[in-house]
Amino acid sequence: MLSTVFSGTVYGVDAYSVEIEVNAAPYGDPQTVIVGLPDVAVKESKDRVGTAIVNSGFQGHIGRTTINLAPADKKKEGPSFDLPIAIGMLVSSGEIQSEILDDFTIVGELALSGEVRRVRGILPIALTARESGRKGMIVPADNAEEAAVVEGLNVYPVRSLREAADLLSGLQDVAVFQMDLDHIYAESLNHQDDFSEVKGQEQAKRALEVAACGGHNVLMVGPPGTGKSMLAKRISSVLPGMTLDEALDTTKIHSIAGTLKAHAALVAARPFRAPHHTISDAGLLGGGTHPLPGEVSLAHRGVLFLDELPEFHRNVLEVLRQPLEDGAVTISRAAATVTFPCKFMLVAAMNPCPCGYYGDLKRDCRCSHRQIQNYRNKISGPLLDRIDIHVEVPTIEYQELSALGSGEPSEAIRGRVKQGRAVQRERFKKTGRIHSNAEMGAKEVQKHCELKGEAQDLLKMAISELNFSARAYTRILKVSRTIADMDDCDDIQANHISEAIQYRSLDRSIWT
């Protein structure tokens, strides 16, 4: 008897439907054959499934069973086909009967006991199931929250093969799982770290506010212990909340990578990723035989923090250049070529020299000129040009550390950032692809960053005197556009240009 069960699998950040055909013949050798380009994990499922069927109280089929995974020309990976294969075998052998099988997409891994275990990539599969016209989806109970964020799709969580079989045969009712997205978004705004805890560093706070408003990349330079890491960890607290589309895109990446926690529904808070400086280029960009997202993609729509920037391997830093420009990374392997989105805000921190005290007024630098130059040369000029804002974070005086009271809270800063972002959303709403000033291309810069009079003269003088590159010129225009938006100005004024130049001139002074 032939049966058909619908499932799905992930390719890149998206998914496609998989039709599982199971034919249980009453003759032939008692073996199970899986065709349709299965990988090792899928081939091994026949042993897991057979044992799970018997341990769930079913008789199991004696005879030749052929399982086809269509489309047959695409590689099938992972254990997520266990549950649909088991259901197909039970239907084809006549142990259960279901008239609603075609209405469901079924995904799940099976334990030998028949327990259904969570799998990766549920969200993109759920989105594909809705697009395919499926009315419902049967998923592991630990994945129910993740699948339930897809509106218009009934999600049925199951904990065992027996429970899934009883649901499809009408012997047991399983309630549709519901999610409260408003509650998830409300919780995402509860940040443990707050800018009110940062003493002093008003210039650095202002630079980070500008960066958060326009989505600009930031480099903080200063001696050890001045609060660079503390400031970086609080940037997420002033960024505006994600829209549902942004949250879905981000959650898909974390679901595919397997970093989404059990019973987690949605990545509603902007990600903050801080990889160690020993990370490889594959760990940063993504990779593997079957490519998975790296740290740049896991930071999509959030913050990627690189502490002690010169300590990273130079080849690792250089591979950042293309993702910073394009907002996407393409990974090519023999098995597949996939593209992962990676529109993130880069925040980096570093010391001015190996010992950390070059230029400090209270401690002497112990580094030689050659050591300092070698240390700084680990960061190339092209990479520095792609970082919009460079800000100095000096040593904090005792008076600031011992001052009573607290600084401005993150909530107040986030309010100003949201106002600036609202101006940018209105400006770019017709493009459908640009969300902030940092994402502007050459065409948008020419249209929205036109300079007049004193502002034009000031930038012309700065380019001539400070020898900025063409890319740095564009970055100055973008940052000045953000500062003007924060001041609610339609035109970029000279004071906006002056502040933006200040954020570029710092690296020139310490690098020379």
Short mmCIF file of C-alpha atoms in Angstrom, two decimals:
data_model
loop_
_atom_site.label_atom_id
_atom_site.label_comp_id
_atom_site.label_asym_id
_atom_site.label_seq_id
_atom_site.Cartn_x
_atom_site.Cartn_y
_atom_site.Cartn_z
CA MET A 1 0.00 0.00 0.00
CA LEU A 2 1.25 3.47 -0.92
CA SER A 3 1.00 6.51 1.37
CA THR A 4 2.20 10.10 1.04
CA VAL A 5 3.27 12.38 3.90
CA PHE A 6 4.39 16.01 3.57
CA SER A 7 7.39 17.38 5.42
CA GLY A 8 10.07 20.02 4.77
CA THR A 9 13.75 20.75 5.07
CA VAL A 10 16.01 23.79 5.13
CA TYR A 11 18.24 25.14 2.36
CA GLY A 12 20.20 28.26 3.36
CA VAL A 13 17.81 30.45 5.34
CA ASP A 14 14.73 29.19 3.54
CA ALA A 15 12.98 25.84 3.32
CA TYR A 16 11.25 23.74 0.68
CA SER A 17 8.56 21.07 0.88
CA VAL A 18 9.51 17.40 0.82
CA GLU A 19 6.99 14.75 -0.26
CA ILE A 20 7.65 11.43 1.47
CA GLU A 21 6.24 8.44 -0.41
CA VAL A 22 6.13 5.14 1.50
CA ASN A 23 5.27 1.84 -0.15
CA ALA A 24 4.88 -1.23 2.09
CA ALA A 25 4.89 -4.38 -0.05
CA PRO A 26 3.57 -7.65 1.42
CA TYR A 27 6.40 -9.56 -0.28
CA GLY A 28 10.16 -9.43 -0.60
CA ASP A 29 12.95 -9.30 1.93
CA PRO A 30 12.01 -7.60 5.25
CA GLN A 31 14.10 -4.48 4.70
CA THR A 32 13.61 -0.73 4.36
CA VAL A 33 15.18 1.25 1.51
CA ILE A 34 15.36 5.07 1.44
CA VAL A 35 15.95 6.86 -1.89
CA GLY A 36 15.96 10.53 -2.90
CA LEU A 37 19.53 11.66 -2.05
CA PRO A 38 19.41 11.04 1.72
CA ASP A 39 22.48 11.81 3.83
CA VAL A 40 23.82 9.49 6.53
CA ALA A 41 21.44 10.80 9.22
CA VAL A 42 18.43 10.20 6.96
CA LYS A 43 19.63 6.71 5.99
CA GLU A 44 19.99 5.83 9.67
CA SER A 45 16.40 6.89 10.32
CA LYS A 46 15.09 3.52 9.10
CA ASP A 47 16.66 1.88 12.17
CA ARG A 48 15.40 4.54 14.56
CA VAL A 49 11.93 4.53 13.02
CA GLY A 50 11.56 0.73 13.03
CA THR A 51 12.51 0.47 16.69
CA ALA A 52 10.33 3.47 17.66
CA ILE A 53 7.30 1.92 15.92
CA VAL A 54 7.63 -1.33 17.87
CA ASN A 55 8.32 0.44 21.19
CA SER A 56 5.23 2.62 20.63
CA GLY A 57 2.99 -0.43 20.65
CA PHE A 58 2.57 -0.94 16.91
CA GLN A 59 3.20 -4.22 15.14
CA GLY A 60 5.51 -2.98 12.43
CA HIS A 61 5.68 -4.11 8.82
CA ILE A 62 7.23 -7.39 7.68
CA GLY A 63 8.19 -7.07 4.03
CA ARG A 64 10.03 -4.70 1.72
CA THR A 65 9.39 -1.02 2.43
CA THR A 66 10.51 1.62 -0.08
CA ILE A 67 10.68 5.28 0.94
CA ASN A 68 11.15 8.05 -1.61
CA LEU A 69 11.99 11.62 -0.64
CA ALA A 70 10.91 14.00 -3.40
CA PRO A 71 12.21 16.09 -5.05
CA ALA A 72 14.78 13.39 -5.65
CA ASP A 73 17.48 15.72 -7.03
CA LYS A 74 18.02 17.67 -3.78
CA LYS A 75 20.12 16.48 -0.85
CA LYS A 76 18.08 15.63 2.29
CA GLU A 77 19.84 16.14 5.61
CA GLY A 78 19.23 15.59 9.30
CA PRO A 79 16.90 13.54 11.50
CA SER A 80 13.79 15.72 11.03
CA PHE A 81 12.22 13.16 8.64
CA ASP A 82 11.94 10.46 11.33
CA LEU A 83 8.39 11.30 12.42
CA PRO A 84 6.85 11.72 8.92
CA ILE A 85 8.55 8.51 7.74
CA ALA A 86 7.15 6.63 10.73
CA ILE A 87 3.65 8.01 10.06
CA GLY A 88 3.94 7.03 6.40
CA MET A 89 4.99 3.48 7.31
CA LEU A 90 2.07 3.12 9.73
CA VAL A 91 -0.43 4.35 7.14
CA SER A 92 0.99 2.25 4.30
CA SER A 93 0.95 -0.90 6.46
CA GLY A 94 -2.66 -0.21 7.49
CA GLU A 95 -1.97 0.16 11.22
CA ILE A 96 -3.54 3.64 11.24
CA GLN A 97 -5.99 5.29 8.87
CA SER A 98 -6.21 9.03 8.31
CA GLU A 99 -8.28 11.13 5.94
CA ILE A 100 -6.58 14.39 6.92
CA LEU A 101 -2.95 13.41 6.25
CA ASP A 102 -2.67 15.73 3.24
CA ASP A 103 -3.57 18.76 5.39
CA PHE A 104 -0.44 18.51 7.54
CA THR A 105 3.29 19.13 7.33
CA ILE A 106 5.03 16.80 9.79
CA VAL A 107 8.52 17.28 11.24
CA GLY A 108 10.36 15.63 14.13
CA GLU A 109 13.18 13.37 15.27
CA LEU A 110 12.37 10.07 16.97
CA ALA A 111 14.05 8.44 19.93
CA LEU A 112 14.11 4.66 20.08
CA SER A 113 11.36 4.83 22.71
CA GLY A 114 9.05 6.68 20.31
CA GLU A 115 9.59 10.07 21.97
CA VAL A 116 9.61 13.04 19.57
CA ARG A 117 12.65 15.30 19.90
CA ARG A 118 13.15 18.90 18.79
CA VAL A 119 14.85 19.71 15.48
CA ARG A 120 16.43 22.74 13.84
CA GLY A 121 14.88 24.98 11.20
CA ILE A 122 11.22 24.72 12.28
CA LEU A 123 10.38 28.37 11.54
CA PRO A 124 11.39 28.41 7.83
CA ILE A 125 9.64 25.04 7.38
CA ALA A 126 6.49 26.45 8.99
CA LEU A 127 6.56 29.46 6.66
CA THR A 128 6.91 27.13 3.66
CA ALA A 129 4.04 24.95 4.94
CA ARG A 130 1.76 27.99 5.06
CA GLU A 131 2.78 29.05 1.56
CA SER A 132 2.07 25.49 0.34
CA GLY A 133 -1.51 25.70 1.61
CA ARG A 134 -1.18 23.28 4.52
CA LYS A 135 -3.81 23.80 7.23
CA GLY A 136 -1.71 22.47 10.09
CA MET A 137 1.71 21.35 11.20
CA ILE A 138 2.68 18.56 13.62
CA VAL A 139 5.90 19.43 15.44
CA PRO A 140 7.87 18.32 18.52
CA ALA A 141 6.50 19.89 21.70
CA ASP A 142 9.81 21.72 22.28
CA ASN A 143 9.46 23.43 18.87
CA ALA A 144 5.79 24.44 19.24
CA GLU A 145 6.45 28.05 20.29
CA GLU A 146 8.76 28.63 17.33
CA ALA A 147 6.28 27.29 14.76
CA ALA A 148 3.29 29.06 16.34
CA VAL A 149 4.57 32.54 15.47
CA VAL A 150 3.51 31.87 11.85
CA GLU A 151 -0.01 33.24 11.53
CA GLY A 152 -2.58 31.24 9.59
CA LEU A 153 -1.07 27.84 10.43
CA ASN A 154 -2.46 25.54 13.13
CA VAL A 155 0.39 24.05 15.15
CA TYR A 156 -0.08 20.74 16.98
CA PRO A 157 2.69 19.81 19.46
CA VAL A 158 3.30 16.11 20.09
CA ARG A 159 5.61 14.33 22.50
CA SER A 160 5.50 10.81 21.07
CA LEU A 161 4.86 8.84 17.90
CA ARG A 162 1.76 7.32 19.50
CA GLU A 163 0.34 10.80 20.19
CA ALA A 164 0.94 11.89 16.57
CA ALA A 165 -0.67 8.70 15.22
CA ASP A 166 -3.73 9.08 17.48
CA LEU A 167 -4.10 12.73 16.40
CA LEU A 168 -4.12 11.84 12.69
CA SER A 169 -6.46 8.88 13.14
CA GLY A 170 -8.91 10.90 15.21
CA LEU A 171 -8.46 8.92 18.41
CA GLN A 172 -7.08 11.87 20.39
CA ASP A 173 -7.62 15.63 20.33
CA VAL A 174 -4.54 17.83 20.55
CA ALA A 175 -5.16 21.53 21.20
CA VAL A 176 -3.83 24.05 18.70
CA PHE A 177 -0.85 25.84 20.22
CA GLN A 178 -1.27 29.61 20.63
CA MET A 179 1.37 32.31 21.11
CA ASP A 180 1.08 35.82 22.58
CA LEU A 181 3.47 37.88 20.44
CA ASP A 182 2.69 41.11 22.34
CA HIS A 183 4.00 39.50 25.53
CA ILE A 184 7.18 38.37 23.75
CA TYR A 185 7.85 41.88 22.44
CA ALA A 186 7.21 43.40 25.87
CA GLU A 187 9.74 41.05 27.45
CA SER A 188 12.33 41.86 24.78
CA LEU A 189 12.54 45.48 26.00
CA ASN A 190 13.55 44.44 29.53
CA HIS A 191 17.33 44.92 29.40
CA GLN A 192 19.52 44.05 32.37
CA ASP A 193 22.24 46.51 31.35
CA ASP A 194 21.50 50.24 31.29
CA PHE A 195 23.48 53.33 30.26
CA SER A 196 22.64 54.94 33.60
CA GLU A 197 25.28 52.64 35.13
CA VAL A 198 28.09 54.17 33.03
CA LYS A 199 30.07 56.90 34.79
CA GLY A 200 31.37 59.73 32.63
CA GLN A 201 32.36 59.11 28.98
CA GLU A 202 29.79 61.59 27.67
CA GLN A 203 31.51 61.91 24.28
CA ALA A 204 31.51 58.14 23.81
CA LYS A 205 27.85 57.94 24.84
CA ARG A 206 26.96 60.60 22.27
CA ALA A 207 28.89 58.73 19.55
CA LEU A 208 27.09 55.48 20.39
CA GLU A 209 23.72 57.25 20.32
CA VAL A 210 24.47 58.57 16.83
CA ALA A 211 25.61 55.10 15.78
CA ALA A 212 22.46 53.46 17.14
CA CYS A 213 20.24 56.01 15.42
CA GLY A 214 21.77 55.51 11.99
CA GLY A 215 22.94 51.89 12.29
CA HIS A 216 26.58 52.96 11.91
CA ASN A 217 29.67 50.89 12.71
CA VAL A 218 31.77 52.08 15.68
CA LEU A 219 35.37 51.70 16.82
CA MET A 220 36.23 52.68 20.43
CA VAL A 221 39.89 53.30 21.25
CA GLY A 222 41.20 53.74 24.77
CA PRO A 223 43.33 52.35 27.62
CA PRO A 224 42.25 49.25 29.55
CA GLY A 225 39.51 49.71 32.13
CA THR A 226 37.92 52.83 30.66
CA GLY A 227 34.55 51.17 30.01
CA LYS A 228 34.72 50.21 26.33
CA SER A 229 33.19 46.77 26.85
CA MET A 230 30.68 48.17 29.33
CA LEU A 231 29.51 50.72 26.77
CA ALA A 232 29.31 48.14 23.98
CA LYS A 233 27.17 45.75 26.02
CA ARG A 234 24.62 48.51 26.57
CA ILE A 235 24.13 49.47 22.93
CA SER A 236 21.34 46.90 22.53
CA SER A 237 19.39 48.67 25.27
CA VAL A 238 19.03 51.85 23.16
CA LEU A 239 18.24 50.19 19.83
CA PRO A 240 14.55 50.25 18.83
CA GLY A 241 12.61 47.01 18.98
CA MET A 242 12.49 44.81 15.89
CA THR A 243 9.53 44.68 13.57
CA LEU A 244 7.82 41.30 13.06
CA ASP A 245 9.52 40.85 9.66
CA GLU A 246 12.94 41.58 11.17
CA ALA A 247 12.24 39.20 14.05
CA LEU A 248 11.18 36.42 11.70
CA ASP A 249 14.29 36.87 9.52
CA THR A 250 16.54 36.80 12.58
CA THR A 251 14.76 33.84 14.17
CA LYS A 252 15.11 31.80 10.97
CA ILE A 253 18.89 32.18 11.13
CA HIS A 254 19.08 31.16 14.78
CA SER A 255 16.71 28.26 14.17
CA ILE A 256 18.86 26.93 11.32
CA ALA A 257 22.07 27.35 13.34
CA GLY A 258 20.55 25.51 16.30
CA THR A 259 21.13 28.41 18.72
CA LEU A 260 17.44 28.93 19.44
CA LYS A 261 16.67 27.64 22.91
CA ALA A 262 14.00 25.04 23.61
CA HIS A 263 10.53 26.59 24.01
CA ALA A 264 11.82 29.85 22.51
CA ALA A 265 9.32 31.37 20.13
CA LEU A 266 10.94 34.40 18.54
CA VAL A 267 14.17 36.40 18.66
CA ALA A 268 12.37 39.65 19.45
CA ALA A 269 15.34 41.39 21.11
CA ARG A 270 18.12 42.52 18.81
CA PRO A 271 20.99 39.99 18.95
CA PHE A 272 24.29 40.85 20.64
CA ARG A 273 27.12 38.57 19.56
CA ALA A 274 30.62 38.83 21.04
CA PRO A 275 32.91 36.12 19.59
CA HIS A 276 36.34 35.49 21.13
CA HIS A 277 39.35 36.82 19.26
CA THR A 278 40.54 33.26 18.52
CA ILE A 279 37.55 32.67 16.20
CA SER A 280 38.28 31.40 12.68
CA ASP A 281 37.06 33.00 9.47
CA ALA A 282 34.63 30.08 9.01
CA GLY A 283 33.27 30.64 12.52
CA LEU A 284 32.79 34.33 11.77
CA LEU A 285 31.30 34.07 8.27
CA GLY A 286 29.80 30.59 8.46
CA GLY A 287 30.77 27.39 6.73
CA GLY A 288 31.07 23.65 7.06
CA THR A 289 30.49 20.83 4.59
CA HIS A 290 26.82 21.74 4.70
CA PRO A 291 27.08 25.51 5.32
CA LEU A 292 25.63 26.94 8.52
CA PRO A 293 25.43 30.63 9.55
CA GLY A 294 28.39 32.23 11.30
CA GLU A 295 28.58 35.01 13.89
CA VAL A 296 27.98 37.78 11.34
CA SER A 297 24.66 36.21 10.38
CA LEU A 298 23.69 35.40 13.97
CA ALA A 299 24.13 39.15 14.63
CA HIS A 300 21.70 40.01 11.79
CA ARG A 301 19.62 43.10 12.72
CA GLY A 302 21.65 43.36 15.93
CA VAL A 303 25.17 44.05 17.18
CA LEU A 304 28.45 42.22 16.49
CA PHE A 305 30.98 43.20 19.17
CA LEU A 306 34.67 42.54 18.53
CA ASP A 307 36.65 43.26 21.69
CA GLU A 308 40.44 43.67 21.45
CA LEU A 309 40.16 44.12 17.69
CA PRO A 310 43.90 43.83 16.82
CA GLU A 311 44.05 40.45 18.62
CA PHE A 312 41.86 38.87 15.93
CA HIS A 313 43.74 37.16 13.10
CA ARG A 314 44.17 39.56 10.22
CA ASN A 315 42.63 37.19 7.68
CA VAL A 316 39.55 36.95 9.93
CA LEU A 317 39.20 40.73 10.02
CA GLU A 318 39.68 41.08 6.29
CA VAL A 319 36.78 38.73 5.48
CA LEU A 320 34.51 41.24 7.23
CA ARG A 321 34.93 43.78 4.45
CA GLN A 322 32.48 42.26 1.98
CA PRO A 323 29.69 41.52 4.54
CA LEU A 324 29.98 45.07 5.87
CA GLU A 325 29.41 46.44 2.38
CA ASP A 326 26.79 44.02 1.05
CA GLY A 327 24.85 42.97 4.15
CA ALA A 328 24.99 39.34 2.99
CA VAL A 329 27.57 36.56 2.82
CA THR A 330 27.69 33.82 0.19
CA ILE A 331 29.33 30.52 1.10
CA SER A 332 30.27 28.16 -1.71
CA ARG A 333 30.99 24.50 -1.05
CA ALA A 334 31.03 21.39 -3.19
CA ALA A 335 27.70 20.33 -1.69
CA ALA A 336 25.91 23.67 -1.91
CA THR A 337 26.13 27.42 -2.35
CA VAL A 338 24.04 29.40 0.12
CA THR A 339 23.59 33.07 0.97
CA PHE A 340 22.98 34.23 4.55
CA PRO A 341 21.86 37.79 5.41
CA CYS A 342 24.13 39.72 7.80
CA LYS A 343 22.97 43.31 8.20
CA PHE A 344 24.53 44.04 11.56
CA MET A 345 25.99 46.96 13.46
CA LEU A 346 29.71 46.40 14.06
CA VAL A 347 31.01 47.66 17.41
CA ALA A 348 34.74 47.19 18.00
CA ALA A 349 37.06 48.10 20.83
CA MET A 350 40.83 48.24 21.07
CA ASN A 351 43.76 49.65 23.00
CA PRO A 352 45.96 52.28 21.30
CA CYS A 353 49.06 50.04 21.71
CA PRO A 354 50.03 46.57 23.03
CA CYS A 355 50.45 47.75 26.64
CA GLY A 356 47.36 49.94 26.32
CA TYR A 357 48.71 53.25 27.62
CA TYR A 358 49.96 55.11 24.55
CA GLY A 359 48.84 58.73 24.92
CA ASP A 360 47.63 58.24 28.51
CA LEU A 361 48.38 61.24 30.73
CA LYS A 362 48.92 59.22 33.91
CA ARG A 363 50.75 56.08 32.84
CA ASP A 364 53.78 55.72 30.60
CA CYS A 365 53.64 53.57 27.49
CA ARG A 366 56.21 50.74 27.52
CA CYS A 367 55.92 49.93 23.82
CA SER A 368 58.49 50.71 21.16
CA HIS A 369 57.55 52.56 18.00
CA ARG A 370 57.85 49.33 15.98
CA GLN A 371 55.60 47.45 18.41
CA ILE A 372 52.96 50.14 18.20
CA GLN A 373 53.03 50.20 14.41
CA ASN A 374 52.89 46.42 14.12
CA TYR A 375 49.97 46.37 16.52
CA ARG A 376 47.99 48.96 14.57
CA ASN A 377 48.89 47.50 11.18
CA LYS A 378 46.82 44.43 12.05
CA ILE A 379 43.82 46.58 11.14
CA SER A 380 43.94 47.54 7.48
CA GLY A 381 42.98 50.91 6.07
CA PRO A 382 40.10 49.50 3.98
CA LEU A 383 38.55 47.94 7.11
CA LEU A 384 38.91 51.20 9.04
CA ASP A 385 37.24 53.07 6.19
CA ARG A 386 34.21 50.81 6.57
CA ILE A 387 33.82 51.79 10.24
CA ASP A 388 31.81 55.00 10.24
CA ILE A 389 32.60 56.31 13.72
CA HIS A 390 35.91 56.21 15.59
CA VAL A 391 35.76 57.55 19.14
CA GLU A 392 38.31 57.88 21.91
CA VAL A 393 37.40 56.51 25.34
CA PRO A 394 39.84 58.18 27.78
CA THR A 395 40.67 57.34 31.39
CA ILE A 396 37.90 58.36 33.80
CA GLU A 397 38.77 60.89 36.49
CA TYR A 398 38.10 60.17 40.17
CA GLN A 399 35.52 62.95 40.39
CA GLU A 400 33.40 61.24 37.72
CA LEU A 401 33.74 57.79 39.28
CA SER A 402 32.79 58.98 42.76
CA ALA A 403 29.97 61.29 41.67
CA LEU A 404 26.59 60.53 43.22
CA GLY A 405 23.57 59.79 41.08
CA SER A 406 23.40 58.04 37.75
CA GLY A 407 23.66 58.99 34.11
CA GLU A 408 20.91 59.23 31.54
CA PRO A 409 18.94 55.97 31.38
CA SER A 410 18.77 53.86 28.24
CA GLU A 411 15.04 54.42 27.94
CA ALA A 412 15.52 58.17 27.36
CA ILE A 413 18.27 57.58 24.80
CA ARG A 414 16.17 54.91 23.07
CA GLY A 415 13.33 57.44 22.73
CA ARG A 416 15.57 59.81 20.74
CA VAL A 417 16.94 56.93 18.68
CA LYS A 418 13.38 55.82 17.80
CA GLN A 419 12.51 59.34 16.66
CA GLY A 420 15.55 59.43 14.38
CA ARG A 421 14.76 55.97 13.02
CA ALA A 422 11.18 57.06 12.33
CA VAL A 423 12.51 59.87 10.12
CA GLN A 424 14.66 57.36 8.24
CA ARG A 425 11.80 54.88 7.80
CA GLU A 426 9.67 57.60 6.25
CA ARG A 427 12.53 58.62 3.96
CA PHE A 428 13.25 55.10 2.70
CA LYS A 429 9.78 53.52 2.86
CA LYS A 430 9.48 53.37 -0.93
CA THR A 431 12.74 51.45 -1.36
CA GLY A 432 11.66 48.43 0.70
CA ARG A 433 15.30 47.44 1.30
CA ILE A 434 16.86 50.31 3.27
CA HIS A 435 16.10 50.66 6.98
CA SER A 436 18.72 53.16 8.17
CA ASN A 437 21.15 55.78 6.91
CA ALA A 438 24.09 53.39 7.17
CA GLU A 439 22.50 51.20 4.47
CA MET A 440 22.30 53.98 1.87
CA GLY A 441 23.93 53.33 -1.47
CA ALA A 442 25.62 55.87 -3.72
CA LYS A 443 22.30 56.87 -5.30
CA GLU A 444 20.62 57.52 -1.94
CA VAL A 445 23.65 59.42 -0.60
CA GLN A 446 23.59 61.72 -3.61
CA LYS A 447 19.85 62.33 -3.18
CA HIS A 448 19.56 62.73 0.60
CA CYS A 449 22.99 64.12 1.60
CA GLU A 450 23.26 67.19 -0.61
CA LEU A 451 25.43 69.90 0.96
CA LYS A 452 25.14 73.65 0.56
CA GLY A 453 27.12 76.73 1.53
CA GLU A 454 29.14 76.52 4.73
CA ALA A 455 28.61 72.77 5.16
CA GLN A 456 29.99 72.08 1.69
CA ASP A 457 33.00 74.34 2.26
CA LEU A 458 33.78 72.70 5.60
CA LEU A 459 33.75 69.17 4.17
CA LYS A 460 35.85 70.25 1.18
CA MET A 461 38.49 71.67 3.50
CA ALA A 462 38.48 68.54 5.69
CA ILE A 463 38.91 66.20 2.72
CA SER A 464 41.83 68.28 1.47
CA GLU A 465 43.59 68.73 4.83
CA LEU A 466 43.03 65.29 6.38
CA ASN A 467 43.44 63.25 3.19
CA PHE A 468 40.30 61.16 3.64
CA SER A 469 39.51 58.42 1.12
CA ALA A 470 36.46 58.45 -1.12
CA ARG A 471 34.83 55.83 1.12
CA ALA A 472 35.51 57.96 4.22
CA TYR A 473 33.89 60.91 2.43
CA THR A 474 30.73 58.86 1.94
CA ARG A 475 30.78 57.72 5.57
CA ILE A 476 31.00 61.32 6.77
CA LEU A 477 27.95 62.21 4.68
CA LYS A 478 25.96 59.30 6.11
CA VAL A 479 26.85 60.11 9.72
CA SER A 480 26.10 63.81 9.22
CA ARG A 481 22.71 62.83 7.74
CA THR A 482 21.98 60.88 10.92
CA ILE A 483 23.01 63.79 13.17
CA ALA A 484 20.73 66.09 11.15
CA ASP A 485 17.86 63.62 11.56
CA MET A 486 18.41 63.63 15.32
CA ASP A 487 18.14 67.43 15.25
CA ASP A 488 15.03 67.14 13.05
CA CYS A 489 16.72 69.13 10.25
CA ASP A 490 15.90 68.58 6.59
CA ASP A 491 19.24 70.02 5.44
CA ILE A 492 22.69 68.99 6.69
CA GLN A 493 24.24 71.96 8.49
CA ALA A 494 27.88 72.83 9.12
CA ASN A 495 27.71 71.69 12.77
CA HIS A 496 26.47 68.28 11.62
CA ILE A 497 29.41 67.96 9.23
CA SER A 498 31.80 69.11 11.96
CA GLU A 499 30.65 66.42 14.39
CA ALA A 500 30.81 63.73 11.70
CA ILE A 501 34.38 64.77 10.79
CA GLN A 502 35.33 64.53 14.44
CA TYR A 503 34.32 60.89 14.39
CA ARG A 504 36.66 60.26 11.43
CA SER A 505 39.68 62.34 12.39
CA LEU A 506 40.44 60.37 15.55
CA ASP A 507 41.86 57.35 13.77
CA ARG A 508 44.03 59.57 11.61
CA SER A 509 45.61 61.23 14.63
CA ILE A 510 46.48 58.04 16.52
CA TRP A 511 47.52 56.08 13.43
CA THR A 512 50.10 58.68 12.46
#
